[in-house]
Amino acid sequence: MRRIPQILIGASASGGGKTTFTTGLLRLLRDRGLTVQPYKCGPDYIDTKYHEMASGRVSVNLDSWLASEEHLKQIYAKYASDADVCVTEGVMGLFDGFEGMRGSSASIAALLGIPVVLMVDARSTAYTVAAILYGFKHFYPAIRIAGAVFNQVASERHFSFLCQACEDVGVECFGYLPRLKELEVPSRHLGLTLDATYRFDEFAGKVAASIRQSVDVDRLLRSCSSSMASVVERQKAETIASASVTELPKVETILAASVSEQAKTESIVSASVAKQPKAGTIAASSVSEQPKVETILAASVSEQAKTESIASASVVKQPKAGTIAASSVVEQPKAGSMAVLPSVGEQSNLETIASASVEEVPNEEARCPKAGRMRIAVARDAAFNFIYRENLARLEEWGTVTFFSPMADEALPEADFVYLPGGYPEFFLESLANNESLKRGLRAYVEAGGRMLAECGGMMYLCDSIRGMDGKDYPMVGLLHQQATMEDMKLRLGYRTIRAGGQIWKGHEFHYSSVSPGQPPASIAVATDARGNTVDTPLYRYKNLIAGYAHLYWGESDLMKLWEV
C-alpha cells in the first residue's frame, strides 16, 4: 500500500489564513510537477474555485451534513486515486460544526484519518500561542495535529517566540507566512472575468513563493504521509460525524490527561527563548518555472461567505477524477470536453475505500428515460455555475451532459432534463434579459412538460423579473410569477432538510436576494434547518419545473424521484 501525503488545513477561527495557505500550497505543489487533489470541508462554492484555479484539478466538497460517512470515504478515495498529494481545506474553526463538533473539519479529519496542519494567526500575540497549541493537541485524541504554520508574522524575532511555544508543547513548527498586504485573499468574486482570473493566478504565485521561502514543505509532507487503507478500517470511535454531543470529549477527561502526554508546565512557565531555526531559509528545494493555468473552469465565484452557514444551523461509475472542463467566461465548453493535467512521478491506484398536490401532468412526460441514455442540459457560464462536483458526476452517469449559456446561446439543447444551478445572475442582468430566444426556449420546454430543476440563482432567472442593485427591473423568463430583488439585501443561509411527500432531501441555502409576493406555484415541501426548526424555504412546482432557493445534494441519491412527489 503506497503512502501519500494527506493534509487537512485547520485553524482556530475563520479568517485565520486557511484559504491563503491552501491556495499557495496547491500552486507550489503543482509547480513541483506533483498531481495534487484539493478538497473543501463544508458546502462552500468559493474556496473550491480557488482550489481549481491554483491546482488545475477539480476540488471536491466533503460535507457530513449533506452526505453519509460511507459516501465521503468513497469520494475521497476516488478523487485521490491518481494523486501524489491530497490537500483538504477546513471550514471555520477546526472544531466548529452545525451542532457542537458534528460536521466540523475535525470530524472529517477523524473519519478519513487525515493529519491536521494548524494555521495559527499570530497577530498581536507571541508565546501565548503555546496554550492554544496545547489545547488543540489534546482536545480531541481521534485526530493527529501534525504541526503548525503561523500566519501574519511580523519579523524573525516574532517567529522565534512562536517556535519556542511549539517546542515547549511538543508541536512541530513548519514555518510561517509574513504579514504582507499582497498575501491577503483578493476579491471574493474572482473568476467573473478572465482579467480577474489572471489576477488570481498572480496572487497564487505570490503566496506559493512566500511558502517556498519560509515554510519547510518537505518536512510538512513527510509528517503528513499516511496510508489510504486506514480510511476503511478506521474505528468508529474515531468518527465524530455521527456522534451525539454526549460522545464528545469531556473537559474533565482533557484536564486529566496523563503527564506523559503533556508538555511540562514548568517548561512552559519558565522557558526562555531557545535557539530557533533561521527564518527565511527553511525550504531549500528549488521549483520549476511556474506553468500557466492549463485548465480553469469558466465559473464565477459565489457570493457565499466563508461557509459560516455551518454554525447556523452512493457512489456510481464516474468520469475520471480530477478533471476540469476547459472553458472561458464567454465561450462555453462543449459537452464532454475535459482536460487532465499530466501526473508527474510514480502513480499507482489506491485500494477502493470504500429522498402537496401539484398540477397533473401526463405520465409520459414524468417518466424518466432509461438511465445512461438521458439528454441533460446544464446551464454553465459566468452567471450560473454553482454545481457540486458529485451532482454533476451523477448527471454524467444518467446520460450525456451538454452545457449551455443563458447569457450567450440562442437555443436550448435538445434535452430530457434541464438543470439551472445557482450563480450570479444579478451581475449579468442585461445580458440575460436581452437573450430573448433562449428565454423563449426555456418557456416552451417547461410548457411542453419538460423536466427542469432550478436552484437559487437559477430560480431567480425563471421569475418574471429581477430588480438589480441599480434599482432597475430586468425581464426574465417568466415561468414563476414573482419578482426576485437585490434591494434590501439580507444574508439568508444554513443547512436545509427538505421534506417533499415521503421523500427527504438535504441541501444548503445561501443568498442575499429575496422574492417579492406574487403568484408563484404552491410549495411542495416543508424545510427545516440543521436543528429541526421550520424555515421559509419553498420548493415550487409548475408542471415538471421544480425550483427553490436550496442547493440540493444528490451525489448518492436518485434525483429523478423528486418528480414522483
PDB file of N, CA and C in Angstrom, residues 427-497:
ATOM      1  N   PHE A 427     -25.307  39.937 -11.508  1.00  0.00           N
ATOM      2  CA  PHE A 427     -24.207  40.671 -12.122  1.00  0.00           C
ATOM      3  C   PHE A 427     -24.284  40.692 -13.649  1.00  0.00           C
ATOM      4  N   PHE A 428     -25.223  39.969 -14.209  1.00  0.00           N
ATOM      5  CA  PHE A 428     -25.314  39.854 -15.667  1.00  0.00           C
ATOM      6  C   PHE A 428     -26.750  40.034 -16.149  1.00  0.00           C
ATOM      7  N   LEU A 429     -27.479  40.923 -15.497  1.00  0.00           N
ATOM      8  CA  LEU A 429     -28.911  41.063 -15.771  1.00  0.00           C
ATOM      9  C   LEU A 429     -29.194  41.530 -17.192  1.00  0.00           C
ATOM     10  N   GLU A 430     -28.402  42.445 -17.697  1.00  0.00           N
ATOM     11  CA  GLU A 430     -28.655  42.962 -19.042  1.00  0.00           C
ATOM     12  C   GLU A 430     -28.476  41.871 -20.094  1.00  0.00           C
ATOM     13  N   SER A 431     -27.407  41.104 -19.980  1.00  0.00           N
ATOM     14  CA  SER A 431     -27.172  40.023 -20.941  1.00  0.00           C
ATOM     15  C   SER A 431     -28.265  38.967 -20.869  1.00  0.00           C
ATOM     16  N   LEU A 432     -28.682  38.627 -19.665  1.00  0.00           N
ATOM     17  CA  LEU A 432     -29.736  37.630 -19.504  1.00  0.00           C
ATOM     18  C   LEU A 432     -31.067  38.141 -20.036  1.00  0.00           C
ATOM     19  N   ALA A 433     -31.375  39.404 -19.754  1.00  0.00           N
ATOM     20  CA  ALA A 433     -32.643  39.981 -20.208  1.00  0.00           C
ATOM     21  C   ALA A 433     -32.702  40.086 -21.724  1.00  0.00           C
ATOM     22  N   ASN A 434     -31.578  40.365 -22.357  1.00  0.00           N
ATOM     23  CA  ASN A 434     -31.554  40.581 -23.812  1.00  0.00           C
ATOM     24  C   ASN A 434     -31.587  39.287 -24.623  1.00  0.00           C
ATOM     25  N   ASN A 435     -31.332  38.160 -23.987  1.00  0.00           N
ATOM     26  CA  ASN A 435     -31.314  36.892 -24.727  1.00  0.00           C
ATOM     27  C   ASN A 435     -32.732  36.317 -24.805  1.00  0.00           C
ATOM     28  N   GLU A 436     -33.557  36.930 -25.647  1.00  0.00           N
ATOM     29  CA  GLU A 436     -34.969  36.559 -25.749  1.00  0.00           C
ATOM     30  C   GLU A 436     -35.156  35.149 -26.296  1.00  0.00           C
ATOM     31  N   SER A 437     -34.332  34.749 -27.240  1.00  0.00           N
ATOM     32  CA  SER A 437     -34.527  33.436 -27.861  1.00  0.00           C
ATOM     33  C   SER A 437     -34.331  32.304 -26.857  1.00  0.00           C
ATOM     34  N   LEU A 438     -33.330  32.427 -26.004  1.00  0.00           N
ATOM     35  CA  LEU A 438     -33.106  31.383 -25.016  1.00  0.00           C
ATOM     36  C   LEU A 438     -34.231  31.374 -23.992  1.00  0.00           C
ATOM     37  N   LYS A 439     -34.711  32.550 -23.591  1.00  0.00           N
ATOM     38  CA  LYS A 439     -35.832  32.609 -22.648  1.00  0.00           C
ATOM     39  C   LYS A 439     -37.076  31.956 -23.242  1.00  0.00           C
ATOM     40  N   ARG A 440     -37.343  32.206 -24.521  1.00  0.00           N
ATOM     41  CA  ARG A 440     -38.484  31.560 -25.181  1.00  0.00           C
ATOM     42  C   ARG A 440     -38.318  30.046 -25.199  1.00  0.00           C
ATOM     43  N   GLY A 441     -37.105  29.599 -25.447  1.00  0.00           N
ATOM     44  CA  GLY A 441     -36.843  28.168 -25.474  1.00  0.00           C
ATOM     45  C   GLY A 441     -37.108  27.498 -24.133  1.00  0.00           C
ATOM     46  N   LEU A 442     -36.706  28.156 -23.051  1.00  0.00           N
ATOM     47  CA  LEU A 442     -36.953  27.610 -21.717  1.00  0.00           C
ATOM     48  C   LEU A 442     -38.445  27.561 -21.407  1.00  0.00           C
ATOM     49  N   ARG A 443     -39.173  28.630 -21.769  1.00  0.00           N
ATOM     50  CA  ARG A 443     -40.625  28.642 -21.539  1.00  0.00           C
ATOM     51  C   ARG A 443     -41.304  27.518 -22.318  1.00  0.00           C
ATOM     52  N   ALA A 444     -40.938  27.367 -23.568  1.00  0.00           N
ATOM     53  CA  ALA A 444     -41.552  26.334 -24.402  1.00  0.00           C
ATOM     54  C   ALA A 444     -41.252  24.940 -23.851  1.00  0.00           C
ATOM     55  N   TYR A 445     -40.038  24.751 -23.385  1.00  0.00           N
ATOM     56  CA  TYR A 445     -39.638  23.449 -22.846  1.00  0.00           C
ATOM     57  C   TYR A 445     -40.499  23.078 -21.638  1.00  0.00           C
ATOM     58  N   VAL A 446     -40.664  24.007 -20.706  1.00  0.00           N
ATOM     59  CA  VAL A 446     -41.448  23.724 -19.498  1.00  0.00           C
ATOM     60  C   VAL A 446     -42.929  23.570 -19.823  1.00  0.00           C
ATOM     61  N   GLU A 447     -43.472  24.441 -20.671  1.00  0.00           N
ATOM     62  CA  GLU A 447     -44.898  24.363 -21.016  1.00  0.00           C
ATOM     63  C   GLU A 447     -45.228  23.047 -21.714  1.00  0.00           C
ATOM     64  N   ALA A 448     -44.248  22.472 -22.392  1.00  0.00           N
ATOM     65  CA  ALA A 448     -44.459  21.193 -23.066  1.00  0.00           C
ATOM     66  C   ALA A 448     -44.288  20.003 -22.125  1.00  0.00           C
ATOM     67  N   GLY A 449     -44.001  20.274 -20.852  1.00  0.00           N
ATOM     68  CA  GLY A 449     -43.858  19.199 -19.876  1.00  0.00           C
ATOM     69  C   GLY A 449     -42.447  18.762 -19.612  1.00  0.00           C
ATOM     70  N   GLY A 450     -41.463  19.499 -20.125  1.00  0.00           N
ATOM     71  CA  GLY A 450     -40.070  19.133 -19.904  1.00  0.00           C
ATOM     72  C   GLY A 450     -39.678  19.225 -18.440  1.00  0.00           C
ATOM     73  N   ARG A 451     -38.805  18.342 -18.044  1.00  0.00           N
ATOM     74  CA  ARG A 451     -38.369  18.270 -16.648  1.00  0.00           C
ATOM     75  C   ARG A 451     -37.205  19.226 -16.416  1.00  0.00           C
ATOM     76  N   MET A 452     -37.330  20.070 -15.367  1.00  0.00           N
ATOM     77  CA  MET A 452     -36.309  21.078 -15.101  1.00  0.00           C
ATOM     78  C   MET A 452     -36.167  21.287 -13.598  1.00  0.00           C
ATOM     79  N   LEU A 453     -34.920  21.454 -13.141  1.00  0.00           N
ATOM     80  CA  LEU A 453     -34.624  21.833 -11.763  1.00  0.00           C
ATOM     81  C   LEU A 453     -33.874  23.153 -11.788  1.00  0.00           C
ATOM     82  N   ALA A 454     -34.345  24.133 -10.999  1.00  0.00           N
ATOM     83  CA  ALA A 454     -33.693  25.443 -10.915  1.00  0.00           C
ATOM     84  C   ALA A 454     -33.422  25.762  -9.449  1.00  0.00           C
ATOM     85  N   GLU A 455     -32.168  26.088  -9.146  1.00  0.00           N
ATOM     86  CA  GLU A 455     -31.770  26.340  -7.767  1.00  0.00           C
ATOM     87  C   GLU A 455     -31.254  27.762  -7.597  1.00  0.00           C
ATOM     88  N   CYS A 456     -31.720  28.453  -6.582  1.00  0.00           N
ATOM     89  CA  CYS A 456     -31.218  29.760  -6.168  1.00  0.00           C
ATOM     90  C   CYS A 456     -31.163  30.733  -7.347  1.00  0.00           C
ATOM     91  N   GLY A 457     -29.976  31.057  -7.858  1.00  0.00           N
ATOM     92  CA  GLY A 457     -29.877  31.972  -8.986  1.00  0.00           C
ATOM     93  C   GLY A 457     -30.628  31.486 -10.202  1.00  0.00           C
ATOM     94  N   GLY A 458     -30.660  30.172 -10.404  1.00  0.00           N
ATOM     95  CA  GLY A 458     -31.442  29.611 -11.499  1.00  0.00           C
ATOM     96  C   GLY A 458     -32.919  29.854 -11.311  1.00  0.00           C
ATOM     97  N   MET A 459     -33.405  29.748 -10.066  1.00  0.00           N
ATOM     98  CA  MET A 459     -34.797  30.046  -9.754  1.00  0.00           C
ATOM     99  C   MET A 459     -35.099  31.526  -9.982  1.00  0.00           C
ATOM    100  N   MET A 460     -34.187  32.403  -9.591  1.00  0.00           N
ATOM    101  CA  MET A 460     -34.370  33.841  -9.818  1.00  0.00           C
ATOM    102  C   MET A 460     -34.549  34.143 -11.300  1.00  0.00           C
ATOM    103  N   TYR A 461     -33.753  33.483 -12.115  1.00  0.00           N
ATOM    104  CA  TYR A 461     -33.789  33.684 -13.565  1.00  0.00           C
ATOM    105  C   TYR A 461     -35.145  33.317 -14.155  1.00  0.00           C
ATOM    106  N   LEU A 462     -35.847  32.379 -13.542  1.00  0.00           N
ATOM    107  CA  LEU A 462     -37.148  31.945 -14.049  1.00  0.00           C
ATOM    108  C   LEU A 462     -38.303  32.822 -13.578  1.00  0.00           C
ATOM    109  N   CYS A 463     -38.022  33.794 -12.704  1.00  0.00           N
ATOM    110  CA  CYS A 463     -39.070  34.717 -12.242  1.00  0.00           C
ATOM    111  C   CYS A 463     -39.468  35.674 -13.369  1.00  0.00           C
ATOM    112  N   ASP A 464     -40.526  36.457 -13.134  1.00  0.00           N
ATOM    113  CA  ASP A 464     -40.944  37.439 -14.137  1.00  0.00           C
ATOM    114  C   ASP A 464     -39.852  38.468 -14.386  1.00  0.00           C
ATOM    115  N   SER A 465     -39.169  38.870 -13.308  1.00  0.00           N
ATOM    116  CA  SER A 465     -38.111  39.876 -13.450  1.00  0.00           C
ATOM    117  C   SER A 465     -37.186  39.814 -12.246  1.00  0.00           C
ATOM    118  N   ILE A 466     -36.027  40.447 -12.399  1.00  0.00           N
ATOM    119  CA  ILE A 466     -35.094  40.624 -11.290  1.00  0.00           C
ATOM    120  C   ILE A 466     -34.816  42.115 -11.158  1.00  0.00           C
ATOM    121  N   ARG A 467     -35.016  42.632  -9.960  1.00  0.00           N
ATOM    122  CA  ARG A 467     -34.642  44.025  -9.690  1.00  0.00           C
ATOM    123  C   ARG A 467     -33.192  44.036  -9.227  1.00  0.00           C
ATOM    124  N   GLY A 468     -32.354  44.703  -9.990  1.00  0.00           N
ATOM    125  CA  GLY A 468     -30.934  44.699  -9.708  1.00  0.00           C
ATOM    126  C   GLY A 468     -30.526  45.663  -8.620  1.00  0.00           C
ATOM    127  N   MET A 469     -29.238  45.663  -8.330  1.00  0.00           N
ATOM    128  CA  MET A 469     -28.700  46.565  -7.320  1.00  0.00           C
ATOM    129  C   MET A 469     -28.744  48.009  -7.779  1.00  0.00           C
ATOM    130  N   ASP A 470     -28.997  48.224  -9.080  1.00  0.00           N
ATOM    131  CA  ASP A 470     -29.152  49.574  -9.613  1.00  0.00           C
ATOM    132  C   ASP A 470     -30.591  50.071  -9.520  1.00  0.00           C
ATOM    133  N   GLY A 471     -31.485  49.252  -8.962  1.00  0.00           N
ATOM    134  CA  GLY A 471     -32.881  49.637  -8.814  1.00  0.00           C
ATOM    135  C   GLY A 471     -33.736  49.411 -10.044  1.00  0.00           C
ATOM    136  N   LYS A 472     -33.151  48.942 -11.129  1.00  0.00           N
ATOM    137  CA  LYS A 472     -33.895  48.710 -12.366  1.00  0.00           C
ATOM    138  C   LYS A 472     -34.451  47.286 -12.400  1.00  0.00           C
ATOM    139  N   ASP A 473     -35.584  47.131 -13.102  1.00  0.00           N
ATOM    140  CA  ASP A 473     -36.192  45.820 -13.284  1.00  0.00           C
ATOM    141  C   ASP A 473     -35.799  45.246 -14.643  1.00  0.00           C
ATOM    142  N   TYR A 474     -35.322  44.010 -14.641  1.00  0.00           N
ATOM    143  CA  TYR A 474     -34.899  43.348 -15.870  1.00  0.00           C
ATOM    144  C   TYR A 474     -35.805  42.143 -16.125  1.00  0.00           C
ATOM    145  N   PRO A 475     -36.455  42.079 -17.290  1.00  0.00           N
ATOM    146  CA  PRO A 475     -37.362  40.963 -17.576  1.00  0.00           C
ATOM    147  C   PRO A 475     -36.604  39.651 -17.727  1.00  0.00           C
ATOM    148  N   MET A 476     -37.127  38.615 -17.070  1.00  0.00           N
ATOM    149  CA  MET A 476     -36.507  37.299 -17.126  1.00  0.00           C
ATOM    150  C   MET A 476     -37.442  36.308 -17.830  1.00  0.00           C
ATOM    151  N   VAL A 477     -37.362  35.042 -17.496  1.00  0.00           N
ATOM    152  CA  VAL A 477     -38.058  34.002 -18.256  1.00  0.00           C
ATOM    153  C   VAL A 477     -39.564  34.051 -18.059  1.00  0.00           C
ATOM    154  N   GLY A 478     -40.034  34.320 -16.841  1.00  0.00           N
ATOM    155  CA  GLY A 478     -41.462  34.469 -16.606  1.00  0.00           C
ATOM    156  C   GLY A 478     -42.232  33.184 -16.371  1.00  0.00           C
ATOM    157  N   LEU A 479     -41.574  32.143 -15.905  1.00  0.00           N
ATOM    158  CA  LEU A 479     -42.275  30.909 -15.557  1.00  0.00           C
ATOM    159  C   LEU A 479     -42.765  30.914 -14.117  1.00  0.00           C
ATOM    160  N   LEU A 480     -42.093  31.650 -13.250  1.00  0.00           N
ATOM    161  CA  LEU A 480     -42.513  31.817 -11.861  1.00  0.00           C
ATOM    162  C   LEU A 480     -42.984  33.253 -11.701  1.00  0.00           C
ATOM    163  N   HIS A 481     -44.257  33.442 -11.390  1.00  0.00           N
ATOM    164  CA  HIS A 481     -44.845  34.779 -11.405  1.00  0.00           C
ATOM    165  C   HIS A 481     -44.603  35.512 -10.087  1.00  0.00           C
ATOM    166  N   GLN A 482     -43.366  35.930  -9.938  1.00  0.00           N
ATOM    167  CA  GLN A 482     -42.922  36.727  -8.804  1.00  0.00           C
ATOM    168  C   GLN A 482     -41.660  37.459  -9.236  1.00  0.00           C
ATOM    169  N   GLN A 483     -41.242  38.429  -8.415  1.00  0.00           N
ATOM    170  CA  GLN A 483     -40.035  39.185  -8.749  1.00  0.00           C
ATOM    171  C   GLN A 483     -38.935  38.874  -7.751  1.00  0.00           C
ATOM    172  N   ALA A 484     -37.757  38.574  -8.255  1.00  0.00           N
ATOM    173  CA  ALA A 484     -36.580  38.464  -7.401  1.00  0.00           C
ATOM    174  C   ALA A 484     -35.941  39.844  -7.309  1.00  0.00           C
ATOM    175  N   THR A 485     -35.427  40.187  -6.149  1.00  0.00           N
ATOM    176  CA  THR A 485     -34.868  41.528  -5.975  1.00  0.00           C
ATOM    177  C   THR A 485     -33.576  41.496  -5.170  1.00  0.00           C
ATOM    178  N   MET A 486     -32.680  42.417  -5.519  1.00  0.00           N
ATOM    179  CA  MET A 486     -31.439  42.600  -4.778  1.00  0.00           C
ATOM    180  C   MET A 486     -31.524  43.807  -3.857  1.00  0.00           C
ATOM    181  N   GLU A 487     -32.695  44.415  -3.745  1.00  0.00           N
ATOM    182  CA  GLU A 487     -32.886  45.526  -2.819  1.00  0.00           C
ATOM    183  C   GLU A 487     -32.989  45.000  -1.391  1.00  0.00           C
ATOM    184  N   ASP A 488     -32.584  45.831  -0.445  1.00  0.00           N
ATOM    185  CA  ASP A 488     -32.643  45.453   0.975  1.00  0.00           C
ATOM    186  C   ASP A 488     -32.002  44.083   1.197  1.00  0.00           C
ATOM    187  N   MET A 489     -30.801  43.916   0.682  1.00  0.00           N
ATOM    188  CA  MET A 489     -30.136  42.616   0.734  1.00  0.00           C
ATOM    189  C   MET A 489     -29.896  42.163   2.176  1.00  0.00           C
ATOM    190  N   LYS A 490     -30.211  40.929   2.435  1.00  0.00           N
ATOM    191  CA  LYS A 490     -30.014  40.314   3.741  1.00  0.00           C
ATOM    192  C   LYS A 490     -29.553  38.884   3.528  1.00  0.00           C
ATOM    193  N   LEU A 491     -28.511  38.503   4.240  1.00  0.00           N
ATOM    194  CA  LEU A 491     -27.977  37.155   4.081  1.00  0.00           C
ATOM    195  C   LEU A 491     -28.909  36.127   4.706  1.00  0.00           C
ATOM    196  N   ARG A 492     -29.267  35.148   3.918  1.00  0.00           N
ATOM    197  CA  ARG A 492     -30.060  34.009   4.387  1.00  0.00           C
ATOM    198  C   ARG A 492     -29.243  32.757   4.097  1.00  0.00           C
ATOM    199  N   LEU A 493     -28.948  31.998   5.130  1.00  0.00           N
ATOM    200  CA  LEU A 493     -28.037  30.873   4.936  1.00  0.00           C
ATOM    201  C   LEU A 493     -28.301  29.773   5.937  1.00  0.00           C
ATOM    202  N   GLY A 494     -27.854  28.585   5.609  1.00  0.00           N
ATOM    203  CA  GLY A 494     -27.921  27.455   6.521  1.00  0.00           C
ATOM    204  C   GLY A 494     -28.222  26.152   5.814  1.00  0.00           C
ATOM    205  N   TYR A 495     -27.983  25.066   6.532  1.00  0.00           N
ATOM    206  CA  TYR A 495     -28.344  23.750   6.020  1.00  0.00           C
ATOM    207  C   TYR A 495     -29.860  23.604   6.007  1.00  0.00           C
ATOM    208  N   ARG A 496     -30.354  22.807   5.061  1.00  0.00           N
ATOM    209  CA  ARG A 496     -31.791  22.604   4.926  1.00  0.00           C
ATOM    210  C   ARG A 496     -32.101  21.116   4.735  1.00  0.00           C
ATOM    211  N   THR A 497     -33.116  20.660   5.466  1.00  0.00           N
ATOM    212  CA  THR A 497     -33.724  19.361   5.202  1.00  0.00           C
ATOM    213  C   THR A 497     -35.048  19.628   4.511  1.00  0.00           C
TER     214      THR A 497
END
